[in-house]
Amino acid sequence: MTKRIHVHDPGIVPLLTAMLAGTPKLTGARCTDRPDLFDPQASGEKATAARARHHQAAALCDSCPSVALCRAWAATQPRELHRAVVGGIRPRLSGEHTTPTPQPIGA
């Protein structure tokens, strides 16, 4: 006979609240209308296509009122986040010249 163990499941709202704790409120962020531009390079997506998307995303960041706050938050996040465009900083893709860190557009 299998003994049942009951685990308390607090539900989705407390889980999401905990996950988002410390995330800044980015009022007026330009990324909210086109989140697809900011995503990491998709499996099977050519680097040239991803690079073009990332340039568009970074251009939106250039006019974003929350870019400084976003960039500061991104600096505290795990390395995996840096495969996407965050705070105007584009990830390095295959075929690009190597630099110590990804550079924002217009820098």
Short mmCIF file of N, CA and C in Angstrom, two decimals:
data_model
loop_
_atom_site.label_atom_id
_atom_site.label_comp_id
_atom_site.label_asym_id
_atom_site.label_seq_id
_atom_site.Cartn_x
_atom_site.Cartn_y
_atom_site.Cartn_z
N MET A 1 0.84 -1.17 0.00
CA MET A 1 0.00 0.00 0.00
C MET A 1 0.89 1.24 0.00
N THR A 2 0.55 2.21 -0.84
CA THR A 2 1.33 3.44 -0.94
C THR A 2 0.81 4.47 0.04
N LYS A 3 1.73 5.05 0.77
CA LYS A 3 1.36 6.09 1.72
C LYS A 3 1.28 7.42 0.98
N ARG A 4 0.21 8.14 1.15
CA ARG A 4 0.04 9.44 0.51
C ARG A 4 0.66 10.53 1.36
N ILE A 5 1.40 11.39 0.68
CA ILE A 5 1.99 12.55 1.36
C ILE A 5 1.28 13.78 0.82
N HIS A 6 0.76 14.57 1.71
CA HIS A 6 0.07 15.79 1.29
C HIS A 6 1.05 16.96 1.36
N VAL A 7 1.19 17.62 0.24
CA VAL A 7 2.05 18.80 0.16
C VAL A 7 1.14 20.01 0.00
N HIS A 8 1.44 21.02 0.78
CA HIS A 8 0.64 22.25 0.69
C HIS A 8 0.99 22.98 -0.59
N ASP A 9 0.02 23.20 -1.47
CA ASP A 9 0.20 23.94 -2.71
C ASP A 9 -0.40 25.32 -2.50
N PRO A 10 0.44 26.37 -2.39
CA PRO A 10 -0.09 27.70 -2.10
C PRO A 10 -0.85 28.33 -3.27
N GLY A 11 -0.73 27.76 -4.46
CA GLY A 11 -1.45 28.31 -5.62
C GLY A 11 -0.55 29.17 -6.48
N ILE A 12 -1.08 29.55 -7.62
CA ILE A 12 -0.31 30.27 -8.63
C ILE A 12 -0.01 31.71 -8.26
N VAL A 13 -0.94 32.40 -7.61
CA VAL A 13 -0.72 33.81 -7.30
C VAL A 13 0.46 34.01 -6.35
N PRO A 14 0.55 33.28 -5.24
CA PRO A 14 1.73 33.45 -4.39
C PRO A 14 3.03 33.04 -5.09
N LEU A 15 2.96 32.03 -5.94
CA LEU A 15 4.16 31.60 -6.68
C LEU A 15 4.63 32.72 -7.61
N LEU A 16 3.72 33.29 -8.38
CA LEU A 16 4.09 34.38 -9.29
C LEU A 16 4.56 35.61 -8.52
N THR A 17 3.93 35.89 -7.41
CA THR A 17 4.34 37.02 -6.58
C THR A 17 5.78 36.85 -6.12
N ALA A 18 6.11 35.65 -5.68
CA ALA A 18 7.48 35.37 -5.23
C ALA A 18 8.47 35.48 -6.38
N MET A 19 8.07 34.98 -7.55
CA MET A 19 8.96 35.01 -8.70
C MET A 19 9.24 36.43 -9.18
N LEU A 20 8.26 37.30 -9.06
CA LEU A 20 8.40 38.67 -9.55
C LEU A 20 8.89 39.65 -8.50
N ALA A 21 9.10 39.18 -7.29
CA ALA A 21 9.58 40.07 -6.22
C ALA A 21 10.91 40.69 -6.65
N GLY A 22 11.02 41.98 -6.49
CA GLY A 22 12.25 42.67 -6.84
C GLY A 22 12.30 43.12 -8.29
N THR A 23 11.32 42.75 -9.09
CA THR A 23 11.29 43.19 -10.48
C THR A 23 10.77 44.62 -10.51
N PRO A 24 11.50 45.52 -11.16
CA PRO A 24 11.07 46.92 -11.15
C PRO A 24 9.82 47.14 -12.01
N LYS A 25 9.06 48.16 -11.66
CA LYS A 25 7.91 48.55 -12.48
C LYS A 25 8.46 49.47 -13.57
N LEU A 26 8.36 49.03 -14.79
CA LEU A 26 8.92 49.77 -15.92
C LEU A 26 7.81 50.54 -16.64
N THR A 27 7.42 51.63 -16.03
CA THR A 27 6.34 52.44 -16.55
C THR A 27 6.68 52.97 -17.95
N GLY A 28 5.77 52.73 -18.88
CA GLY A 28 5.95 53.22 -20.25
C GLY A 28 6.95 52.44 -21.07
N ALA A 29 7.33 51.26 -20.62
CA ALA A 29 8.34 50.47 -21.33
C ALA A 29 7.90 50.19 -22.76
N ARG A 30 8.80 50.39 -23.70
CA ARG A 30 8.51 50.22 -25.14
C ARG A 30 8.43 48.75 -25.54
N CYS A 31 8.98 47.85 -24.73
CA CYS A 31 9.02 46.43 -25.08
C CYS A 31 7.66 45.75 -24.95
N THR A 32 6.73 46.37 -24.24
CA THR A 32 5.46 45.70 -23.99
C THR A 32 4.62 45.50 -25.24
N ASP A 33 4.82 46.33 -26.25
CA ASP A 33 4.04 46.20 -27.48
C ASP A 33 4.65 45.20 -28.46
N ARG A 34 5.94 44.92 -28.36
CA ARG A 34 6.61 44.01 -29.30
C ARG A 34 7.59 43.08 -28.58
N PRO A 35 7.12 42.28 -27.65
CA PRO A 35 8.04 41.42 -26.89
C PRO A 35 8.80 40.43 -27.77
N ASP A 36 8.23 40.06 -28.91
CA ASP A 36 8.87 39.10 -29.81
C ASP A 36 10.22 39.59 -30.33
N LEU A 37 10.39 40.90 -30.45
CA LEU A 37 11.66 41.45 -30.94
C LEU A 37 12.81 41.20 -29.97
N PHE A 38 12.50 41.08 -28.70
CA PHE A 38 13.51 41.02 -27.65
C PHE A 38 13.96 39.59 -27.32
N ASP A 39 13.24 38.60 -27.82
CA ASP A 39 13.51 37.20 -27.49
C ASP A 39 14.88 36.74 -27.96
N PRO A 40 15.44 35.73 -27.30
CA PRO A 40 16.70 35.14 -27.76
C PRO A 40 16.52 34.54 -29.16
N GLN A 41 17.63 34.27 -29.81
CA GLN A 41 17.60 33.62 -31.12
C GLN A 41 16.88 32.29 -30.98
N ALA A 42 15.86 32.08 -31.81
CA ALA A 42 15.07 30.85 -31.76
C ALA A 42 15.82 29.70 -32.43
N SER A 43 15.49 28.50 -32.02
CA SER A 43 16.07 27.32 -32.64
C SER A 43 15.71 27.33 -34.13
N GLY A 44 16.70 27.23 -34.97
CA GLY A 44 16.47 27.23 -36.42
C GLY A 44 16.43 28.62 -37.03
N GLU A 45 16.43 29.65 -36.22
CA GLU A 45 16.42 31.02 -36.74
C GLU A 45 17.83 31.42 -37.15
N LYS A 46 17.97 31.98 -38.33
CA LYS A 46 19.28 32.43 -38.80
C LYS A 46 19.76 33.59 -37.94
N ALA A 47 21.06 33.64 -37.74
CA ALA A 47 21.64 34.71 -36.92
C ALA A 47 21.35 36.08 -37.53
N THR A 48 21.31 36.18 -38.86
CA THR A 48 21.02 37.47 -39.50
C THR A 48 19.60 37.94 -39.17
N ALA A 49 18.64 37.01 -39.12
CA ALA A 49 17.27 37.37 -38.78
C ALA A 49 17.17 37.80 -37.32
N ALA A 50 17.81 37.05 -36.43
CA ALA A 50 17.80 37.39 -35.01
C ALA A 50 18.49 38.73 -34.79
N ARG A 51 19.60 38.95 -35.49
CA ARG A 51 20.33 40.21 -35.36
C ARG A 51 19.45 41.39 -35.79
N ALA A 52 18.69 41.22 -36.87
CA ALA A 52 17.80 42.29 -37.35
C ALA A 52 16.71 42.59 -36.31
N ARG A 53 16.14 41.53 -35.72
CA ARG A 53 15.14 41.72 -34.65
C ARG A 53 15.74 42.46 -33.48
N HIS A 54 16.93 42.04 -33.09
CA HIS A 54 17.59 42.63 -31.93
C HIS A 54 17.94 44.10 -32.17
N HIS A 55 18.30 44.45 -33.40
CA HIS A 55 18.55 45.87 -33.71
C HIS A 55 17.27 46.68 -33.55
N GLN A 56 16.14 46.12 -34.01
CA GLN A 56 14.85 46.81 -33.85
C GLN A 56 14.51 46.97 -32.38
N ALA A 57 14.73 45.92 -31.61
CA ALA A 57 14.45 45.96 -30.17
C ALA A 57 15.29 47.03 -29.48
N ALA A 58 16.58 47.03 -29.78
CA ALA A 58 17.49 48.00 -29.15
C ALA A 58 17.11 49.43 -29.54
N ALA A 59 16.63 49.62 -30.76
CA ALA A 59 16.19 50.94 -31.19
C ALA A 59 14.98 51.40 -30.36
N LEU A 60 14.08 50.47 -30.03
CA LEU A 60 12.96 50.81 -29.16
C LEU A 60 13.46 51.22 -27.78
N CYS A 61 14.47 50.52 -27.30
CA CYS A 61 15.03 50.85 -25.98
C CYS A 61 15.63 52.26 -25.96
N ASP A 62 16.18 52.70 -27.10
CA ASP A 62 16.79 54.02 -27.16
C ASP A 62 15.81 55.13 -26.79
N SER A 63 14.51 54.90 -27.06
CA SER A 63 13.52 55.93 -26.76
C SER A 63 12.65 55.57 -25.55
N CYS A 64 13.06 54.56 -24.81
CA CYS A 64 12.26 54.08 -23.68
C CYS A 64 12.55 54.88 -22.41
N PRO A 65 11.51 55.32 -21.73
CA PRO A 65 11.73 56.07 -20.48
C PRO A 65 12.24 55.19 -19.34
N SER A 66 12.17 53.88 -19.49
CA SER A 66 12.59 52.98 -18.41
C SER A 66 13.91 52.28 -18.68
N VAL A 67 14.63 52.68 -19.71
CA VAL A 67 15.81 51.93 -20.13
C VAL A 67 16.88 51.87 -19.03
N ALA A 68 17.11 52.93 -18.30
CA ALA A 68 18.16 52.91 -17.26
C ALA A 68 17.79 51.95 -16.13
N LEU A 69 16.55 51.98 -15.70
CA LEU A 69 16.08 51.08 -14.65
C LEU A 69 16.13 49.63 -15.13
N CYS A 70 15.73 49.41 -16.36
CA CYS A 70 15.76 48.07 -16.96
C CYS A 70 17.19 47.54 -17.02
N ARG A 71 18.11 48.36 -17.48
CA ARG A 71 19.51 47.97 -17.60
C ARG A 71 20.11 47.66 -16.22
N ALA A 72 19.77 48.46 -15.22
CA ALA A 72 20.27 48.22 -13.86
C ALA A 72 19.73 46.89 -13.32
N TRP A 73 18.45 46.61 -13.55
CA TRP A 73 17.85 45.35 -13.12
C TRP A 73 18.51 44.18 -13.83
N ALA A 74 18.72 44.30 -15.13
CA ALA A 74 19.32 43.21 -15.93
C ALA A 74 20.70 42.83 -15.41
N ALA A 75 21.43 43.81 -14.90
CA ALA A 75 22.78 43.55 -14.40
C ALA A 75 22.76 42.63 -13.17
N THR A 76 21.61 42.49 -12.53
CA THR A 76 21.52 41.64 -11.34
C THR A 76 20.95 40.25 -11.64
N GLN A 77 20.65 39.99 -12.91
CA GLN A 77 19.98 38.75 -13.28
C GLN A 77 20.94 37.68 -13.76
N PRO A 78 20.49 36.42 -13.77
CA PRO A 78 21.34 35.32 -14.23
C PRO A 78 21.77 35.49 -15.69
N ARG A 79 22.86 34.87 -16.00
CA ARG A 79 23.48 34.96 -17.32
C ARG A 79 22.51 34.58 -18.46
N GLU A 80 21.59 33.66 -18.23
CA GLU A 80 20.67 33.21 -19.27
C GLU A 80 19.84 34.36 -19.83
N LEU A 81 19.56 35.36 -19.01
CA LEU A 81 18.78 36.50 -19.45
C LEU A 81 19.49 37.26 -20.56
N HIS A 82 20.80 37.18 -20.58
CA HIS A 82 21.59 37.96 -21.51
C HIS A 82 21.63 37.37 -22.92
N ARG A 83 20.77 36.39 -23.18
CA ARG A 83 20.61 35.87 -24.55
C ARG A 83 19.53 36.66 -25.28
N ALA A 84 18.84 37.53 -24.56
CA ALA A 84 17.78 38.37 -25.12
C ALA A 84 18.22 39.83 -25.07
N VAL A 85 17.49 40.70 -25.74
CA VAL A 85 17.76 42.13 -25.66
C VAL A 85 17.11 42.65 -24.38
N VAL A 86 17.90 43.25 -23.52
CA VAL A 86 17.39 43.80 -22.27
C VAL A 86 18.08 45.14 -22.03
N GLY A 87 17.28 46.17 -21.83
CA GLY A 87 17.84 47.49 -21.56
C GLY A 87 18.65 48.05 -22.71
N GLY A 88 18.32 47.63 -23.93
CA GLY A 88 19.03 48.11 -25.11
C GLY A 88 20.32 47.37 -25.40
N ILE A 89 20.64 46.40 -24.57
CA ILE A 89 21.88 45.64 -24.77
C ILE A 89 21.55 44.37 -25.55
N ARG A 90 22.19 44.24 -26.70
CA ARG A 90 21.97 43.09 -27.56
C ARG A 90 22.93 41.96 -27.20
N PRO A 91 22.47 40.72 -27.31
CA PRO A 91 23.37 39.59 -27.08
C PRO A 91 24.30 39.41 -28.27
N ARG A 92 25.45 38.84 -28.03
CA ARG A 92 26.37 38.50 -29.11
C ARG A 92 25.85 37.24 -29.78
N LEU A 93 25.74 37.25 -31.09
CA LEU A 93 25.30 36.09 -31.85
C LEU A 93 26.48 35.54 -32.64
N SER A 94 26.32 34.32 -33.14
CA SER A 94 27.40 33.72 -33.92
C SER A 94 27.74 34.61 -35.11
N GLY A 95 29.03 34.72 -35.40
CA GLY A 95 29.48 35.53 -36.52
C GLY A 95 29.79 36.97 -36.17
N GLU A 96 29.45 37.41 -34.96
CA GLU A 96 29.75 38.78 -34.55
C GLU A 96 31.14 38.80 -33.93
N HIS A 97 31.79 39.95 -34.04
CA HIS A 97 33.09 40.11 -33.42
C HIS A 97 32.93 39.99 -31.91
N THR A 98 33.90 39.39 -31.28
CA THR A 98 33.81 39.23 -29.83
C THR A 98 34.27 40.50 -29.13
N THR A 99 33.54 40.87 -28.11
CA THR A 99 33.87 41.99 -27.23
C THR A 99 33.68 41.49 -25.81
N PRO A 100 34.25 42.17 -24.82
CA PRO A 100 34.08 41.68 -23.44
C PRO A 100 32.64 41.55 -23.00
N THR A 101 31.76 42.47 -23.39
CA THR A 101 30.34 42.41 -23.03
C THR A 101 29.53 42.89 -24.21
N PRO A 102 28.26 42.46 -24.32
CA PRO A 102 27.40 42.98 -25.38
C PRO A 102 27.28 44.49 -25.26
N GLN A 103 27.24 45.18 -26.38
CA GLN A 103 27.20 46.63 -26.38
C GLN A 103 25.82 47.15 -26.79
N PRO A 104 25.32 48.20 -26.13
CA PRO A 104 24.05 48.78 -26.53
C PRO A 104 24.19 49.48 -27.89
N ILE A 105 23.10 49.55 -28.63
CA ILE A 105 23.07 50.27 -29.88
C ILE A 105 23.34 51.74 -29.59
N GLY A 106 24.11 52.38 -30.42
CA GLY A 106 24.38 53.81 -30.26
C GLY A 106 25.47 54.11 -29.26
N ALA A 107 26.12 53.07 -28.72
CA ALA A 107 27.19 53.31 -27.74
C ALA A 107 28.49 53.65 -28.42
#
